[in-house]
Amino acid sequence: VSKRRTFGLVSAFDLASPQDAKKVIEHLFERGIFMRPLGSTLYLLPPLCIKADELQWVYQELQQAIEML
């Protein structure tokens, strides 16, 4: 993971390749989490009404997906 950036709740980061991004997207989609891919860059755009525990769960799932690479 490189070039991590955030603005409010919006987060983005780059992975090594678009194939890695696709693997992460598919893993998260199976768990009901939607991220916006753009090449090897992934964007997380949670709704403003998300609760802290829900956001923590998303981060945990995202970490697991990245560790699988």
PDB file of N, CA and C in Angstrom:
ATOM      1  N   VAL A   1       0.850  -1.176   0.000  1.00  0.00           N
ATOM      2  CA  VAL A   1       0.000   0.000   0.000  1.00  0.00           C
ATOM      3  C   VAL A   1       0.895   1.238   0.000  1.00  0.00           C
ATOM      4  N   SER A   2       0.579   2.158  -0.886  1.00  0.00           N
ATOM      5  CA  SER A   2       1.365   3.386  -0.950  1.00  0.00           C
ATOM      6  C   SER A   2       0.453   4.579  -1.210  1.00  0.00           C
ATOM      7  N   LYS A   3       1.000   5.743  -1.050  1.00  0.00           N
ATOM      8  CA  LYS A   3       0.298   7.008  -1.293  1.00  0.00           C
ATOM      9  C   LYS A   3      -1.058   7.063  -0.587  1.00  0.00           C
ATOM     10  N   ARG A   4      -1.062   6.805   0.701  1.00  0.00           N
ATOM     11  CA  ARG A   4      -2.302   6.880   1.478  1.00  0.00           C
ATOM     12  C   ARG A   4      -2.706   8.331   1.657  1.00  0.00           C
ATOM     13  N   ARG A   5      -4.008   8.606   1.471  1.00  0.00           N
ATOM     14  CA  ARG A   5      -4.500   9.967   1.652  1.00  0.00           C
ATOM     15  C   ARG A   5      -5.953   9.927   2.122  1.00  0.00           C
ATOM     16  N   THR A   6      -6.326  10.930   2.898  1.00  0.00           N
ATOM     17  CA  THR A   6      -7.693  11.034   3.397  1.00  0.00           C
ATOM     18  C   THR A   6      -8.153  12.477   3.334  1.00  0.00           C
ATOM     19  N   PHE A   7      -9.437  12.618   3.227  1.00  0.00           N
ATOM     20  CA  PHE A   7     -10.084  13.923   3.292  1.00  0.00           C
ATOM     21  C   PHE A   7     -11.428  13.683   3.938  1.00  0.00           C
ATOM     22  N   GLY A   8     -11.539  14.011   5.231  1.00  0.00           N
ATOM     23  CA  GLY A   8     -12.752  13.664   5.965  1.00  0.00           C
ATOM     24  C   GLY A   8     -12.849  12.154   6.071  1.00  0.00           C
ATOM     25  N   LEU A   9     -13.971  11.595   5.658  1.00  0.00           N
ATOM     26  CA  LEU A   9     -14.133  10.142   5.671  1.00  0.00           C
ATOM     27  C   LEU A   9     -13.637   9.486   4.390  1.00  0.00           C
ATOM     28  N   VAL A  10     -13.372  10.258   3.367  1.00  0.00           N
ATOM     29  CA  VAL A  10     -12.919   9.705   2.093  1.00  0.00           C
ATOM     30  C   VAL A  10     -11.452   9.324   2.208  1.00  0.00           C
ATOM     31  N   SER A  11     -11.152   8.097   1.816  1.00  0.00           N
ATOM     32  CA  SER A  11      -9.775   7.599   1.861  1.00  0.00           C
ATOM     33  C   SER A  11      -9.416   7.021   0.506  1.00  0.00           C
ATOM     34  N   ALA A  12      -8.142   7.118   0.173  1.00  0.00           N
ATOM     35  CA  ALA A  12      -7.644   6.517  -1.060  1.00  0.00           C
ATOM     36  C   ALA A  12      -6.233   6.013  -0.815  1.00  0.00           C
ATOM     37  N   PHE A  13      -5.872   4.970  -1.552  1.00  0.00           N
ATOM     38  CA  PHE A  13      -4.519   4.437  -1.475  1.00  0.00           C
ATOM     39  C   PHE A  13      -4.250   3.658  -2.745  1.00  0.00           C
ATOM     40  N   ASP A  14      -2.969   3.448  -3.015  1.00  0.00           N
ATOM     41  CA  ASP A  14      -2.551   2.732  -4.210  1.00  0.00           C
ATOM     42  C   ASP A  14      -2.027   1.358  -3.835  1.00  0.00           C
ATOM     43  N   LEU A  15      -2.328   0.391  -4.685  1.00  0.00           N
ATOM     44  CA  LEU A  15      -1.776  -0.943  -4.552  1.00  0.00           C
ATOM     45  C   LEU A  15      -0.757  -1.149  -5.669  1.00  0.00           C
ATOM     46  N   ALA A  16      -0.057  -2.265  -5.633  1.00  0.00           N
ATOM     47  CA  ALA A  16       1.020  -2.504  -6.585  1.00  0.00           C
ATOM     48  C   ALA A  16       0.530  -2.632  -8.024  1.00  0.00           C
ATOM     49  N   SER A  17      -0.673  -3.177  -8.217  1.00  0.00           N
ATOM     50  CA  SER A  17      -1.173  -3.401  -9.576  1.00  0.00           C
ATOM     51  C   SER A  17      -2.698  -3.380  -9.605  1.00  0.00           C
ATOM     52  N   PRO A  18      -3.272  -3.174 -10.793  1.00  0.00           N
ATOM     53  CA  PRO A  18      -4.731  -3.262 -10.916  1.00  0.00           C
ATOM     54  C   PRO A  18      -5.274  -4.648 -10.552  1.00  0.00           C
ATOM     55  N   GLN A  19      -4.463  -5.685 -10.768  1.00  0.00           N
ATOM     56  CA  GLN A  19      -4.898  -7.040 -10.404  1.00  0.00           C
ATOM     57  C   GLN A  19      -5.038  -7.178  -8.890  1.00  0.00           C
ATOM     58  N   ASP A  20      -4.117  -6.582  -8.149  1.00  0.00           N
ATOM     59  CA  ASP A  20      -4.221  -6.586  -6.688  1.00  0.00           C
ATOM     60  C   ASP A  20      -5.467  -5.829  -6.244  1.00  0.00           C
ATOM     61  N   ALA A  21      -5.722  -4.703  -6.882  1.00  0.00           N
ATOM     62  CA  ALA A  21      -6.917  -3.911  -6.553  1.00  0.00           C
ATOM     63  C   ALA A  21      -8.177  -4.729  -6.801  1.00  0.00           C
ATOM     64  N   LYS A  22      -8.205  -5.458  -7.899  1.00  0.00           N
ATOM     65  CA  LYS A  22      -9.376  -6.279  -8.217  1.00  0.00           C
ATOM     66  C   LYS A  22      -9.596  -7.353  -7.156  1.00  0.00           C
ATOM     67  N   LYS A  23      -8.517  -7.984  -6.691  1.00  0.00           N
ATOM     68  CA  LYS A  23      -8.631  -9.004  -5.647  1.00  0.00           C
ATOM     69  C   LYS A  23      -9.217  -8.417  -4.367  1.00  0.00           C
ATOM     70  N   VAL A  24      -8.747  -7.239  -3.980  1.00  0.00           N
ATOM     71  CA  VAL A  24      -9.244  -6.587  -2.764  1.00  0.00           C
ATOM     72  C   VAL A  24     -10.711  -6.220  -2.941  1.00  0.00           C
ATOM     73  N   ILE A  25     -11.062  -5.645  -4.085  1.00  0.00           N
ATOM     74  CA  ILE A  25     -12.450  -5.255  -4.363  1.00  0.00           C
ATOM     75  C   ILE A  25     -13.374  -6.465  -4.281  1.00  0.00           C
ATOM     76  N   GLU A  26     -12.978  -7.570  -4.884  1.00  0.00           N
ATOM     77  CA  GLU A  26     -13.813  -8.773  -4.872  1.00  0.00           C
ATOM     78  C   GLU A  26     -13.984  -9.323  -3.460  1.00  0.00           C
ATOM     79  N   HIS A  27     -12.904  -9.332  -2.693  1.00  0.00           N
ATOM     80  CA  HIS A  27     -12.978  -9.812  -1.304  1.00  0.00           C
ATOM     81  C   HIS A  27     -13.960  -8.958  -0.490  1.00  0.00           C
ATOM     82  N   LEU A  28     -13.858  -7.653  -0.638  1.00  0.00           N
ATOM     83  CA  LEU A  28     -14.726  -6.761   0.123  1.00  0.00           C
ATOM     84  C   LEU A  28     -16.173  -6.835  -0.358  1.00  0.00           C
ATOM     85  N   PHE A  29     -16.371  -6.955  -1.663  1.00  0.00           N
ATOM     86  CA  PHE A  29     -17.727  -7.036  -2.211  1.00  0.00           C
ATOM     87  C   PHE A  29     -18.474  -8.234  -1.644  1.00  0.00           C
ATOM     88  N   GLU A  30     -17.761  -9.359  -1.460  1.00  0.00           N
ATOM     89  CA  GLU A  30     -18.375 -10.551  -0.870  1.00  0.00           C
ATOM     90  C   GLU A  30     -18.866 -10.283   0.551  1.00  0.00           C
ATOM     91  N   ARG A  31     -18.316  -9.279   1.198  1.00  0.00           N
ATOM     92  CA  ARG A  31     -18.695  -8.932   2.567  1.00  0.00           C
ATOM     93  C   ARG A  31     -19.622  -7.717   2.629  1.00  0.00           C
ATOM     94  N   GLY A  32     -20.072  -7.252   1.468  1.00  0.00           N
ATOM     95  CA  GLY A  32     -21.016  -6.140   1.433  1.00  0.00           C
ATOM     96  C   GLY A  32     -20.369  -4.774   1.528  1.00  0.00           C
ATOM     97  N   ILE A  33     -19.085  -4.701   1.238  1.00  0.00           N
ATOM     98  CA  ILE A  33     -18.366  -3.427   1.292  1.00  0.00           C
ATOM     99  C   ILE A  33     -18.027  -3.013  -0.132  1.00  0.00           C
ATOM    100  N   PHE A  34     -18.379  -1.795  -0.491  1.00  0.00           N
ATOM    101  CA  PHE A  34     -18.143  -1.303  -1.832  1.00  0.00           C
ATOM    102  C   PHE A  34     -17.046  -0.253  -1.819  1.00  0.00           C
ATOM    103  N   MET A  35     -16.039  -0.473  -2.661  1.00  0.00           N
ATOM    104  CA  MET A  35     -14.970   0.513  -2.830  1.00  0.00           C
ATOM    105  C   MET A  35     -14.908   0.875  -4.308  1.00  0.00           C
ATOM    106  N   ARG A  36     -14.406   2.062  -4.581  1.00  0.00           N
ATOM    107  CA  ARG A  36     -14.296   2.547  -5.955  1.00  0.00           C
ATOM    108  C   ARG A  36     -12.885   2.285  -6.460  1.00  0.00           C
ATOM    109  N   PRO A  37     -12.731   1.390  -7.455  1.00  0.00           N
ATOM    110  CA  PRO A  37     -11.408   1.174  -8.020  1.00  0.00           C
ATOM    111  C   PRO A  37     -11.161   2.125  -9.190  1.00  0.00           C
ATOM    112  N   LEU A  38      -9.942   2.530  -9.356  1.00  0.00           N
ATOM    113  CA  LEU A  38      -9.528   3.312 -10.513  1.00  0.00           C
ATOM    114  C   LEU A  38      -8.096   2.890 -10.809  1.00  0.00           C
ATOM    115  N   GLY A  39      -7.965   1.872 -11.639  1.00  0.00           N
ATOM    116  CA  GLY A  39      -6.657   1.272 -11.878  1.00  0.00           C
ATOM    117  C   GLY A  39      -6.193   0.574 -10.620  1.00  0.00           C
ATOM    118  N   SER A  40      -5.018   0.938 -10.138  1.00  0.00           N
ATOM    119  CA  SER A  40      -4.504   0.326  -8.912  1.00  0.00           C
ATOM    120  C   SER A  40      -4.816   1.167  -7.674  1.00  0.00           C
ATOM    121  N   THR A  41      -5.615   2.223  -7.847  1.00  0.00           N
ATOM    122  CA  THR A  41      -6.016   3.082  -6.729  1.00  0.00           C
ATOM    123  C   THR A  41      -7.407   2.687  -6.268  1.00  0.00           C
ATOM    124  N   LEU A  42      -7.569   2.571  -4.949  1.00  0.00           N
ATOM    125  CA  LEU A  42      -8.872   2.254  -4.364  1.00  0.00           C
ATOM    126  C   LEU A  42      -9.342   3.432  -3.527  1.00  0.00           C
ATOM    127  N   TYR A  43     -10.631   3.722  -3.625  1.00  0.00           N
ATOM    128  CA  TYR A  43     -11.249   4.818  -2.886  1.00  0.00           C
ATOM    129  C   TYR A  43     -12.335   4.265  -1.982  1.00  0.00           C
ATOM    130  N   LEU A  44     -12.338   4.690  -0.748  1.00  0.00           N
ATOM    131  CA  LEU A  44     -13.384   4.348   0.211  1.00  0.00           C
ATOM    132  C   LEU A  44     -14.185   5.614   0.463  1.00  0.00           C
ATOM    133  N   LEU A  45     -15.485   5.554   0.149  1.00  0.00           N
ATOM    134  CA  LEU A  45     -16.358   6.709   0.284  1.00  0.00           C
ATOM    135  C   LEU A  45     -17.570   6.333   1.137  1.00  0.00           C
ATOM    136  N   PRO A  46     -17.388   6.202   2.449  1.00  0.00           N
ATOM    137  CA  PRO A  46     -18.504   5.792   3.299  1.00  0.00           C
ATOM    138  C   PRO A  46     -19.537   6.914   3.442  1.00  0.00           C
ATOM    139  N   PRO A  47     -20.776   6.538   3.704  1.00  0.00           N
ATOM    140  CA  PRO A  47     -21.792   7.570   3.920  1.00  0.00           C
ATOM    141  C   PRO A  47     -21.499   8.348   5.206  1.00  0.00           C
ATOM    142  N   LEU A  48     -21.921   9.583   5.245  1.00  0.00           N
ATOM    143  CA  LEU A  48     -21.670  10.420   6.419  1.00  0.00           C
ATOM    144  C   LEU A  48     -22.403   9.921   7.657  1.00  0.00           C
ATOM    145  N   CYS A  49     -23.441   9.113   7.461  1.00  0.00           N
ATOM    146  CA  CYS A  49     -24.212   8.610   8.604  1.00  0.00           C
ATOM    147  C   CYS A  49     -23.657   7.294   9.152  1.00  0.00           C
ATOM    148  N   ILE A  50     -22.503   6.861   8.674  1.00  0.00           N
ATOM    149  CA  ILE A  50     -21.919   5.597   9.157  1.00  0.00           C
ATOM    150  C   ILE A  50     -21.538   5.731  10.628  1.00  0.00           C
ATOM    151  N   LYS A  51     -21.748   4.657  11.355  1.00  0.00           N
ATOM    152  CA  LYS A  51     -21.419   4.648  12.783  1.00  0.00           C
ATOM    153  C   LYS A  51     -19.959   4.234  12.970  1.00  0.00           C
ATOM    154  N   ALA A  52     -19.377   4.626  14.075  1.00  0.00           N
ATOM    155  CA  ALA A  52     -17.962   4.357  14.340  1.00  0.00           C
ATOM    156  C   ALA A  52     -17.655   2.868  14.316  1.00  0.00           C
ATOM    157  N   ASP A  53     -18.529   2.045  14.894  1.00  0.00           N
ATOM    158  CA  ASP A  53     -18.271   0.606  14.914  1.00  0.00           C
ATOM    159  C   ASP A  53     -18.378   0.000  13.518  1.00  0.00           C
ATOM    160  N   GLU A  54     -19.262   0.529  12.678  1.00  0.00           N
ATOM    161  CA  GLU A  54     -19.372   0.058  11.300  1.00  0.00           C
ATOM    162  C   GLU A  54     -18.112   0.415  10.509  1.00  0.00           C
ATOM    163  N   LEU A  55     -17.620   1.626  10.710  1.00  0.00           N
ATOM    164  CA  LEU A  55     -16.416   2.060  10.018  1.00  0.00           C
ATOM    165  C   LEU A  55     -15.212   1.235  10.476  1.00  0.00           C
ATOM    166  N   GLN A  56     -15.150   0.920  11.750  1.00  0.00           N
ATOM    167  CA  GLN A  56     -14.070   0.073  12.260  1.00  0.00           C
ATOM    168  C   GLN A  56     -14.117  -1.301  11.615  1.00  0.00           C
ATOM    169  N   TRP A  57     -15.316  -1.856  11.450  1.00  0.00           N
ATOM    170  CA  TRP A  57     -15.482  -3.157  10.794  1.00  0.00           C
ATOM    171  C   TRP A  57     -14.992  -3.091   9.353  1.00  0.00           C
ATOM    172  N   VAL A  58     -15.314  -2.017   8.645  1.00  0.00           N
ATOM    173  CA  VAL A  58     -14.849  -1.843   7.264  1.00  0.00           C
ATOM    174  C   VAL A  58     -13.329  -1.815   7.225  1.00  0.00           C
ATOM    175  N   TYR A  59     -12.709  -1.073   8.122  1.00  0.00           N
ATOM    176  CA  TYR A  59     -11.251  -0.996   8.162  1.00  0.00           C
ATOM    177  C   TYR A  59     -10.628  -2.370   8.446  1.00  0.00           C
ATOM    178  N   GLN A  60     -11.236  -3.137   9.341  1.00  0.00           N
ATOM    179  CA  GLN A  60     -10.720  -4.468   9.652  1.00  0.00           C
ATOM    180  C   GLN A  60     -10.804  -5.383   8.433  1.00  0.00           C
ATOM    181  N   GLU A  61     -11.929  -5.336   7.727  1.00  0.00           N
ATOM    182  CA  GLU A  61     -12.100  -6.152   6.532  1.00  0.00           C
ATOM    183  C   GLU A  61     -11.118  -5.728   5.444  1.00  0.00           C
ATOM    184  N   LEU A  62     -10.901  -4.429   5.322  1.00  0.00           N
ATOM    185  CA  LEU A  62      -9.960  -3.925   4.339  1.00  0.00           C
ATOM    186  C   LEU A  62      -8.541  -4.392   4.669  1.00  0.00           C
ATOM    187  N   GLN A  63      -8.176  -4.349   5.929  1.00  0.00           N
ATOM    188  CA  GLN A  63      -6.850  -4.807   6.341  1.00  0.00           C
ATOM    189  C   GLN A  63      -6.672  -6.282   6.028  1.00  0.00           C
ATOM    190  N   GLN A  64      -7.690  -7.096   6.304  1.00  0.00           N
ATOM    191  CA  GLN A  64      -7.616  -8.527   5.992  1.00  0.00           C
ATOM    192  C   GLN A  64      -7.438  -8.748   4.498  1.00  0.00           C
ATOM    193  N   ALA A  65      -8.179  -8.002   3.695  1.00  0.00           N
ATOM    194  CA  ALA A  65      -8.095  -8.159   2.235  1.00  0.00           C
ATOM    195  C   ALA A  65      -6.692  -7.808   1.736  1.00  0.00           C
ATOM    196  N   ILE A  66      -6.108  -6.765   2.270  1.00  0.00           N
ATOM    197  CA  ILE A  66      -4.773  -6.362   1.836  1.00  0.00           C
ATOM    198  C   ILE A  66      -3.728  -7.374   2.292  1.00  0.00           C
ATOM    199  N   GLU A  67      -3.895  -7.921   3.486  1.00  0.00           N
ATOM    200  CA  GLU A  67      -2.939  -8.903   3.998  1.00  0.00           C
ATOM    201  C   GLU A  67      -2.974 -10.198   3.193  1.00  0.00           C
ATOM    202  N   MET A  68      -4.072 -10.475   2.495  1.00  0.00           N
ATOM    203  CA  MET A  68      -4.188 -11.670   1.683  1.00  0.00           C
ATOM    204  C   MET A  68      -3.347 -11.577   0.402  1.00  0.00           C
ATOM    205  N   LEU A  69      -2.956 -10.384   0.012  1.00  0.00           N
ATOM    206  CA  LEU A  69      -2.197 -10.219  -1.236  1.00  0.00           C
ATOM    207  C   LEU A  69      -0.821 -10.829  -1.139  1.00  0.00           C
TER     208      LEU A  69
END
